[in-house]
């Protein structure tokens, strides 16, 4: 068995490569921790600004408790070539009315499912990146993505 040949990554293009993986994956996986047990689940971001990702949630979901106890999370995006991006960061509750309204207005599924932006079950997390890494499939070598 021969090892696959890995296309080199141009450091000047790593940001664009990472953003392309994010754009290609509609359901990244979110890792949280419950005590000493990690939990991983697919999520559907409701907004993405560069590497800052917004995820809607219901207050009754278990990840709400997990994030309240430990807001350190990681998102993993994977494209159809199996290139991946990992966003390591901190999840915070979005409280800015204008940001919540923009997310609400741009997401018909939220409106259909929750009925009102004032639904007490709605909680939106902003995941602020502390570190972003890009990896080509088979490379087994992450490239740090510069954060502005």
mmCIF file of C-alpha atoms in Angstrom, residues 8-64:
data_model
loop_
_atom_site.group_PDB
_atom_site.id
_atom_site.type_symbol
_atom_site.label_atom_id
_atom_site.label_comp_id
_atom_site.label_asym_id
_atom_site.label_seq_id
_atom_site.Cartn_x
_atom_site.Cartn_y
_atom_site.Cartn_z
ATOM 1 C CA UNK A 8 1.242 21.170 -0.398
ATOM 2 C CA UNK A 9 -0.525 24.074 1.269
ATOM 3 C CA UNK A 10 0.516 27.576 0.306
ATOM 4 C CA UNK A 11 0.578 29.566 3.576
ATOM 5 C CA UNK A 12 -0.728 32.611 1.684
ATOM 6 C CA UNK A 13 -3.856 30.641 0.748
ATOM 7 C CA UNK A 14 -4.579 28.831 4.019
ATOM 8 C CA UNK A 15 -7.274 31.335 5.073
ATOM 9 C CA UNK A 16 -9.126 30.978 1.761
ATOM 10 C CA UNK A 17 -8.773 27.189 1.860
ATOM 11 C CA UNK A 18 -10.211 27.103 5.385
ATOM 12 C CA UNK A 19 -13.114 29.390 4.490
ATOM 13 C CA UNK A 20 -13.922 27.171 1.488
ATOM 14 C CA UNK A 21 -14.174 24.101 3.748
ATOM 15 C CA UNK A 22 -16.509 26.005 6.075
ATOM 16 C CA UNK A 23 -18.684 27.052 3.143
ATOM 17 C CA UNK A 24 -18.865 23.455 1.894
ATOM 18 C CA UNK A 25 -19.993 21.834 5.160
ATOM 19 C CA UNK A 26 -23.561 22.672 6.182
ATOM 20 C CA UNK A 27 -23.463 20.505 9.306
ATOM 21 C CA UNK A 28 -20.177 20.806 11.185
ATOM 22 C CA UNK A 29 -19.714 18.883 14.411
ATOM 23 C CA UNK A 30 -19.614 20.683 17.745
ATOM 24 C CA UNK A 31 -17.630 19.223 20.638
ATOM 25 C CA UNK A 32 -18.539 20.116 24.208
ATOM 26 C CA UNK A 33 -17.592 18.601 27.543
ATOM 27 C CA UNK A 34 -19.852 17.259 30.270
ATOM 28 C CA UNK A 35 -17.654 16.773 33.336
ATOM 29 C CA UNK A 36 -14.878 14.552 32.020
ATOM 30 C CA UNK A 37 -16.880 13.209 29.066
ATOM 31 C CA UNK A 38 -16.689 14.893 25.645
ATOM 32 C CA UNK A 39 -19.833 15.048 23.521
ATOM 33 C CA UNK A 40 -19.947 15.550 19.773
ATOM 34 C CA UNK A 41 -22.980 16.415 17.672
ATOM 35 C CA UNK A 42 -23.754 17.896 14.259
ATOM 36 C CA UNK A 43 -25.062 21.442 14.298
ATOM 37 C CA UNK A 44 -26.423 23.806 11.687
ATOM 38 C CA UNK A 45 -24.879 27.255 12.066
ATOM 39 C CA UNK A 46 -27.332 30.119 11.655
ATOM 40 C CA UNK A 47 -24.633 32.641 10.761
ATOM 41 C CA UNK A 48 -20.939 32.623 9.988
ATOM 42 C CA UNK A 49 -18.740 35.723 9.965
ATOM 43 C CA UNK A 50 -15.316 34.567 8.839
ATOM 44 C CA UNK A 51 -14.345 32.145 11.592
ATOM 45 C CA UNK A 52 -16.895 33.367 14.124
ATOM 46 C CA UNK A 53 -19.798 30.936 14.062
ATOM 47 C CA UNK A 54 -23.314 31.357 15.470
ATOM 48 C CA UNK A 55 -25.312 28.313 16.527
ATOM 49 C CA UNK A 56 -28.962 28.392 17.603
ATOM 50 C CA UNK A 57 -30.040 26.083 20.365
ATOM 51 C CA UNK A 58 -32.953 25.333 22.637
ATOM 52 C CA UNK A 59 -32.466 26.037 26.325
ATOM 53 C CA UNK A 60 -33.817 22.560 27.115
ATOM 54 C CA UNK A 61 -31.047 20.831 25.134
ATOM 55 C CA UNK A 62 -28.244 19.233 27.082
ATOM 56 C CA UNK A 63 -25.525 21.212 25.320
ATOM 57 C CA UNK A 64 -26.927 24.328 27.013
#
